[in-house]
mmCIF file with all atom_site columns, C-alpha atoms in Angstrom:
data_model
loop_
_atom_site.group_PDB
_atom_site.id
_atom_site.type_symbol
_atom_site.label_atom_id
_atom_site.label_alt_id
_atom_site.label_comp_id
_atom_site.label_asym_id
_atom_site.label_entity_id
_atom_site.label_seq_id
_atom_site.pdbx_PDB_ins_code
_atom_site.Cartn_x
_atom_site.Cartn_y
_atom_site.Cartn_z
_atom_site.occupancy
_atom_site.B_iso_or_equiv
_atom_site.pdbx_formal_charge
_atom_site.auth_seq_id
_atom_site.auth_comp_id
_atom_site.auth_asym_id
_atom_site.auth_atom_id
_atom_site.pdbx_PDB_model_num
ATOM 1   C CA . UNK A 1 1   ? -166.946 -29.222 51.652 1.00 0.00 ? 1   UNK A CA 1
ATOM 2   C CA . UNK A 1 2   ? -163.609 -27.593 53.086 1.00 0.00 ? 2   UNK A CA 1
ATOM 3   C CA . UNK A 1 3   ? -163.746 -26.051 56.283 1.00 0.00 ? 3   UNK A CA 1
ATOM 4   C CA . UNK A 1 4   ? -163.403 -21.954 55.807 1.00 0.00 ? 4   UNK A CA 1
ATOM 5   C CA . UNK A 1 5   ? -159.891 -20.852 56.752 1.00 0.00 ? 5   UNK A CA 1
ATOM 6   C CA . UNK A 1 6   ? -160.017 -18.714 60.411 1.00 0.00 ? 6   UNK A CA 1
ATOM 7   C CA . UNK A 1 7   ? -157.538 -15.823 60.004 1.00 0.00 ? 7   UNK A CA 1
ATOM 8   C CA . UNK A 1 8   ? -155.326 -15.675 62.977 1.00 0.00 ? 8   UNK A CA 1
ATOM 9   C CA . UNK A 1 9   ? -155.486 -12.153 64.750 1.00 0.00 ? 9   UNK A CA 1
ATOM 10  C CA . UNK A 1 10  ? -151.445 -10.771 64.544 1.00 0.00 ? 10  UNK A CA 1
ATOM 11  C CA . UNK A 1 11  ? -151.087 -7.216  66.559 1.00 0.00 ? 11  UNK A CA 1
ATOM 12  C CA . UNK A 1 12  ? -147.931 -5.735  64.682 1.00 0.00 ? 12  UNK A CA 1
ATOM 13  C CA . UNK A 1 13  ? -145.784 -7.109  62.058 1.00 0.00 ? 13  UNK A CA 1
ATOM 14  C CA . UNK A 1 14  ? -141.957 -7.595  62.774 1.00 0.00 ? 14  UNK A CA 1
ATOM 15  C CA . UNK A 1 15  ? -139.754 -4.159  62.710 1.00 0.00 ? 15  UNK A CA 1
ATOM 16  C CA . UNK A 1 16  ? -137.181 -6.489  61.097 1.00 0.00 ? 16  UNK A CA 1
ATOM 17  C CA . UNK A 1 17  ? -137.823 -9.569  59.016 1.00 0.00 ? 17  UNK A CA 1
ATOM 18  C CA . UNK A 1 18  ? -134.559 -11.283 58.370 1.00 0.00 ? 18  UNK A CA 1
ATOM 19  C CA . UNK A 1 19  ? -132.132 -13.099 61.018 1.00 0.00 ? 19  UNK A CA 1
ATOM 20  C CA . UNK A 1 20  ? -129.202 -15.113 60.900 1.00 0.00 ? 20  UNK A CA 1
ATOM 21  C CA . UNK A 1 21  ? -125.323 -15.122 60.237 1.00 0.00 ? 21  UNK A CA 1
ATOM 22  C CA . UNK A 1 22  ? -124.270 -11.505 59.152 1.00 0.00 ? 22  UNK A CA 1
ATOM 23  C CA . UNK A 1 23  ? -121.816 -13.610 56.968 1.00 0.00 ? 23  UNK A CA 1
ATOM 24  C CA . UNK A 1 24  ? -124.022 -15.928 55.191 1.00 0.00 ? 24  UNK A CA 1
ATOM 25  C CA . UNK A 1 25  ? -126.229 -15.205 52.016 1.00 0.00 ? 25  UNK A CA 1
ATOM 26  C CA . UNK A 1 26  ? -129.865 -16.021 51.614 1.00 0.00 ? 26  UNK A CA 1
ATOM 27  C CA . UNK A 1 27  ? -129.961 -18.924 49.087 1.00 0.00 ? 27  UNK A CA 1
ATOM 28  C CA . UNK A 1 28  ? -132.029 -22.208 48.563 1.00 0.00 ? 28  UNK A CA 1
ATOM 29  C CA . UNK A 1 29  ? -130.289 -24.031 51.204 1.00 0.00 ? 29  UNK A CA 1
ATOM 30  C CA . UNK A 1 30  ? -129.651 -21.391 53.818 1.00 0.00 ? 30  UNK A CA 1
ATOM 31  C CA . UNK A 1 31  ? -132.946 -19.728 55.366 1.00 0.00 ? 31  UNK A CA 1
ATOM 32  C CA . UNK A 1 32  ? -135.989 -21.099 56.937 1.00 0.00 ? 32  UNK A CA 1
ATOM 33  C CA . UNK A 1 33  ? -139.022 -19.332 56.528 1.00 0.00 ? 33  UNK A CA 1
ATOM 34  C CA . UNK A 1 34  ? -140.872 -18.154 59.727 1.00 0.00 ? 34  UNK A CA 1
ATOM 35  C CA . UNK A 1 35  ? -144.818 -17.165 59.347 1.00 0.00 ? 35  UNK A CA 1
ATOM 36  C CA . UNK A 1 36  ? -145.950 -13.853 60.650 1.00 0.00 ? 36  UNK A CA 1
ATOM 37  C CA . UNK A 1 37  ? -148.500 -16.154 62.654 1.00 0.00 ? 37  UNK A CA 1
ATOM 38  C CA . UNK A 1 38  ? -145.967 -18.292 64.033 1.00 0.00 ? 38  UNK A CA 1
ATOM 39  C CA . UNK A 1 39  ? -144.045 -15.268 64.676 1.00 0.00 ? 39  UNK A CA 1
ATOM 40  C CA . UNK A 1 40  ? -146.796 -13.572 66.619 1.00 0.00 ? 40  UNK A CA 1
ATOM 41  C CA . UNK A 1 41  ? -147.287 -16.712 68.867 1.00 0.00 ? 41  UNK A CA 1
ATOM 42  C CA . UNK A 1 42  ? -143.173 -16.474 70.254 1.00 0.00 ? 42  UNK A CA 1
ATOM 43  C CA . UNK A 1 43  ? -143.796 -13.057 70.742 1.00 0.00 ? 43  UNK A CA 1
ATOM 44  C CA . UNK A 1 44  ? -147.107 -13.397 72.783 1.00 0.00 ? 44  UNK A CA 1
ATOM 45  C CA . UNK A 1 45  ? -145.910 -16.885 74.782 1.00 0.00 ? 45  UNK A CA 1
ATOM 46  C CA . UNK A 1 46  ? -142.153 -15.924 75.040 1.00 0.00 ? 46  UNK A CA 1
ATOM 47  C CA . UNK A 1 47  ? -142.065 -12.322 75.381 1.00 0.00 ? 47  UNK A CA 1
ATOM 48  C CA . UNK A 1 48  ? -145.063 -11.196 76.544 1.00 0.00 ? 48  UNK A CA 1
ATOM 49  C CA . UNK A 1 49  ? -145.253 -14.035 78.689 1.00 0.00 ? 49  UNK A CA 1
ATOM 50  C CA . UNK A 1 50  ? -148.821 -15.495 77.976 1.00 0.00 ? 50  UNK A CA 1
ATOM 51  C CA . UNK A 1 51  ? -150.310 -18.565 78.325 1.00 0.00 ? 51  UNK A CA 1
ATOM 52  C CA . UNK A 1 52  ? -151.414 -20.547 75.077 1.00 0.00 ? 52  UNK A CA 1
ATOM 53  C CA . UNK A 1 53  ? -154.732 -20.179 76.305 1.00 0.00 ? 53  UNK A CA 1
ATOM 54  C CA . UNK A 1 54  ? -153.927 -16.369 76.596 1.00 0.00 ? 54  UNK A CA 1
ATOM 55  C CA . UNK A 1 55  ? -152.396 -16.274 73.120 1.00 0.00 ? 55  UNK A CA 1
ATOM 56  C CA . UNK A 1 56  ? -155.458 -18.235 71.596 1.00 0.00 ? 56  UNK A CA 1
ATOM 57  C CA . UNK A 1 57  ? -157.659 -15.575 73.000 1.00 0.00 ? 57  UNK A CA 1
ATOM 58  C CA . UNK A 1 58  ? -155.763 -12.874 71.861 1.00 0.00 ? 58  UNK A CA 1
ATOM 59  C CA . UNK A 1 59  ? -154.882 -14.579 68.250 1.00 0.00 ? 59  UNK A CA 1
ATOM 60  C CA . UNK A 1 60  ? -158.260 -15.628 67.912 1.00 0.00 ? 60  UNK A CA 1
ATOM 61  C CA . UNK A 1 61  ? -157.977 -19.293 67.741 1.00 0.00 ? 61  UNK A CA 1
ATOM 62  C CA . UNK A 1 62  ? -158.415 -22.426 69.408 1.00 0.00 ? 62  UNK A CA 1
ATOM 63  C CA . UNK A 1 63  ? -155.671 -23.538 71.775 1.00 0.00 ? 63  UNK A CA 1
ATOM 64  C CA . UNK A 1 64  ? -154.493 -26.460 70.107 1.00 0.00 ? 64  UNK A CA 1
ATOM 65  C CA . UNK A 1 65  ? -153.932 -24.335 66.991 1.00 0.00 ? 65  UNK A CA 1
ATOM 66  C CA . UNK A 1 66  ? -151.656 -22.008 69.271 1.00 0.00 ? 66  UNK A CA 1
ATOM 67  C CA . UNK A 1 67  ? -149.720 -25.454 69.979 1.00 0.00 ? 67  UNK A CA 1
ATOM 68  C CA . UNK A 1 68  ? -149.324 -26.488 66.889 1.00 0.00 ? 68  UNK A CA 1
ATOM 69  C CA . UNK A 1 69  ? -147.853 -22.817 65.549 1.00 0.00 ? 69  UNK A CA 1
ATOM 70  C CA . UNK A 1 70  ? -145.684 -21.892 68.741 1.00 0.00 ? 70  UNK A CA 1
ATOM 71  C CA . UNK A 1 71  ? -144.128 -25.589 68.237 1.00 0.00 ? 71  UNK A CA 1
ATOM 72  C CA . UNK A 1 72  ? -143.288 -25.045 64.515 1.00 0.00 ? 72  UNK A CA 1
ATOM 73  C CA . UNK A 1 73  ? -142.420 -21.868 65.635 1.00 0.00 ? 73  UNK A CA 1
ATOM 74  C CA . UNK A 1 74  ? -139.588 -22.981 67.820 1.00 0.00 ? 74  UNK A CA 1
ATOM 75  C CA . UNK A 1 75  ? -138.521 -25.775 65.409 1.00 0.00 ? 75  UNK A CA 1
ATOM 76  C CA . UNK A 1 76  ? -137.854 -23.283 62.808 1.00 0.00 ? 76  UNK A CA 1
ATOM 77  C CA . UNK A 1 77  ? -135.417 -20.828 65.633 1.00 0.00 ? 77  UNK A CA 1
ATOM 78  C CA . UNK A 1 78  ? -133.707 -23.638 66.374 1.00 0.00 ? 78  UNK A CA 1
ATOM 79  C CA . UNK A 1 79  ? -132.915 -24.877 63.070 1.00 0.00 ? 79  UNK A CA 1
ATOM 80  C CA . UNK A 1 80  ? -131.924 -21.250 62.527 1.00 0.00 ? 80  UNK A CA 1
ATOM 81  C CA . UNK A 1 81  ? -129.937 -20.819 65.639 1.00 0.00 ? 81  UNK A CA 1
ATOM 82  C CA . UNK A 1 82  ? -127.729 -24.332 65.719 1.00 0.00 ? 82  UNK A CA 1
ATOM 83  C CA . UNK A 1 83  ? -127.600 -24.621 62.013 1.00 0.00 ? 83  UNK A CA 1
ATOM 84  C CA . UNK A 1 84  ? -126.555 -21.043 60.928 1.00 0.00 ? 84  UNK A CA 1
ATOM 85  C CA . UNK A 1 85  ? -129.203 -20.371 58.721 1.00 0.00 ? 85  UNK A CA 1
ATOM 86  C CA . UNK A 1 86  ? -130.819 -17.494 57.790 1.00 0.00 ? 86  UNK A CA 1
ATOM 87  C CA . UNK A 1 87  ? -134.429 -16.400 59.386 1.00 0.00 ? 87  UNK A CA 1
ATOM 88  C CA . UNK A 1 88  ? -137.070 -14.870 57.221 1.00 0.00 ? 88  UNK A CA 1
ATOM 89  C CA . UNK A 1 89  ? -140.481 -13.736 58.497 1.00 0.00 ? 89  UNK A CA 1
ATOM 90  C CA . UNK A 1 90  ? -143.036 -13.856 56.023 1.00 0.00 ? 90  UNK A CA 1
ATOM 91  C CA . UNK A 1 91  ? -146.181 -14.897 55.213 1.00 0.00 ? 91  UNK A CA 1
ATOM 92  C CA . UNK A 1 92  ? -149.019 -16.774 56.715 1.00 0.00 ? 92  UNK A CA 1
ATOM 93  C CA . UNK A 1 93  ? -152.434 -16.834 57.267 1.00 0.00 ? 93  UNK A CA 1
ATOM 94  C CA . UNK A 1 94  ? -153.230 -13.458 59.307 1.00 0.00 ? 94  UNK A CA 1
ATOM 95  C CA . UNK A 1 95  ? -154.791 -10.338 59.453 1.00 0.00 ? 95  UNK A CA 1
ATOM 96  C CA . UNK A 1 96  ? -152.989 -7.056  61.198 1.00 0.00 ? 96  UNK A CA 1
ATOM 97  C CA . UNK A 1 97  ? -155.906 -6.109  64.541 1.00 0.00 ? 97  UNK A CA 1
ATOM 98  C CA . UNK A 1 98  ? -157.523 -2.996  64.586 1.00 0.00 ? 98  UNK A CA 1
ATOM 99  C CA . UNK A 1 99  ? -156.218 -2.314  68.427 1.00 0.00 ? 99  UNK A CA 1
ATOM 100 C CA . UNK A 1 100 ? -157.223 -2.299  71.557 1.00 0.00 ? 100 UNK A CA 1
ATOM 101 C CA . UNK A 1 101 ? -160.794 -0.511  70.731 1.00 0.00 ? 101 UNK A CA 1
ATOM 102 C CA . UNK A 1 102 ? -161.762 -3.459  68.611 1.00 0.00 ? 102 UNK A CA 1
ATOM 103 C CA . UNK A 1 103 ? -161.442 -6.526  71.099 1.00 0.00 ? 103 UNK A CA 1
ATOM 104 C CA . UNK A 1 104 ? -157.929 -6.573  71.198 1.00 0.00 ? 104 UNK A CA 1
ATOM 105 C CA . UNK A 1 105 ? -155.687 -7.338  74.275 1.00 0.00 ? 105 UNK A CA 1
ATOM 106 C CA . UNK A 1 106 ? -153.501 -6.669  76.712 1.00 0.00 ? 106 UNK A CA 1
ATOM 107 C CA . UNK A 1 107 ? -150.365 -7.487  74.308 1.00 0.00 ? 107 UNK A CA 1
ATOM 108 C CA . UNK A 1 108 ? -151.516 -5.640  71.362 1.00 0.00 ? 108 UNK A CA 1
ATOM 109 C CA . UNK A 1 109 ? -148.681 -3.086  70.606 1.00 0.00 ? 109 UNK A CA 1
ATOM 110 C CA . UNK A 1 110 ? -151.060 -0.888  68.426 1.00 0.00 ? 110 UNK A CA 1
ATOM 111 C CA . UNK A 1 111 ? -152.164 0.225   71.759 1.00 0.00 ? 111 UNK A CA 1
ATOM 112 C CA . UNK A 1 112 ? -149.155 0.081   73.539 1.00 0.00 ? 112 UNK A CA 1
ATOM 113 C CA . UNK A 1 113 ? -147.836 2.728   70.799 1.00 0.00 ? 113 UNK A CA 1
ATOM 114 C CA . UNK A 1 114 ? -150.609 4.718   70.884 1.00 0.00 ? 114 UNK A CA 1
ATOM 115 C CA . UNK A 1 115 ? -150.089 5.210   74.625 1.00 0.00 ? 115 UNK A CA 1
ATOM 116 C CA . UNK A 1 116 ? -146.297 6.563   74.591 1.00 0.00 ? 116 UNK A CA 1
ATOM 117 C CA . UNK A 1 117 ? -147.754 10.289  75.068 1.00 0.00 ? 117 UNK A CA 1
ATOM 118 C CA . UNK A 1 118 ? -149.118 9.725   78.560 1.00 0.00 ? 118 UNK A CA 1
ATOM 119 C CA . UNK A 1 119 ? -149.298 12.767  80.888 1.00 0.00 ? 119 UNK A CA 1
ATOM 120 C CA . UNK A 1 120 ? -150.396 15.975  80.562 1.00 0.00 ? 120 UNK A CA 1
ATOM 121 C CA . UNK A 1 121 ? -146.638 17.600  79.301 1.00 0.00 ? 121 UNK A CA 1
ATOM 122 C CA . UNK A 1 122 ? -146.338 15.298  76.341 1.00 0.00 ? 122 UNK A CA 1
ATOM 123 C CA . UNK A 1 123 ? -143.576 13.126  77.386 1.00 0.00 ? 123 UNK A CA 1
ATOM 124 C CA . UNK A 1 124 ? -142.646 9.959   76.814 1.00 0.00 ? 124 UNK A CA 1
ATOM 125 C CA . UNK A 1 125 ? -143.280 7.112   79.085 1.00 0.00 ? 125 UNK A CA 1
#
């Protein structure tokens, strides 16, 4: 009997999902396809600066897992990158966190958003 699949834990979906040469069209030989998962993990290790172990945590899988995404990750930007193609994030096996209230982390931007209205005036951070 299969294994059941473990949805990986993603805190916000991409404000833009589509990269690449402003002069090149998306067709079957031009794009790679990114996974919101895989996408998560660069944005967790690279950005946010976390550890694998941190991003496991947070992503809520095993650390080898986080390996094995964050590498194909990085595969796919640099095919992107020195090869001119086209980057689409899509896809995967995820489900969006319901913040910071429910388990979630220190990078969760859910809560980071929710937190722009800070002091007692109203303004932004």
């Amino acid at each position: 009997m299969a294994r059941p699949m473990k949805w990986r834990k993603v805190c916000c979906l991409p404000k833009m999902n589509k990269f690449g040469p402003l002069d090149t069209s998306v067709d079957a030989e031009n794009y790679v396809i990114m996974t919101v998962d895989e996408y998560e993990t660069i944005r967790l290790i690279d950005l946010e600066r976390f550890t694998q172990e941190e991003c496991a945590r947070q992503m809520n899988v095993a650390r080898s897992t986080v390996q094995g995404i964050y590498n194909e990750a990085r595969k796919k930007l640099a095919e992107s990158l020195v090869n001119g193609k086209v980057l689409l994030i899509e896809g995967g096996e995820y489900r969006l966190c319901e913040g910071l209230e429910n388990a979630c982390g220190r990078g969760c931007r859910r809560y980071r958003r929710s937190r722009c209205f800070t002091d007692d005036e109203g303004q932004a951070d």
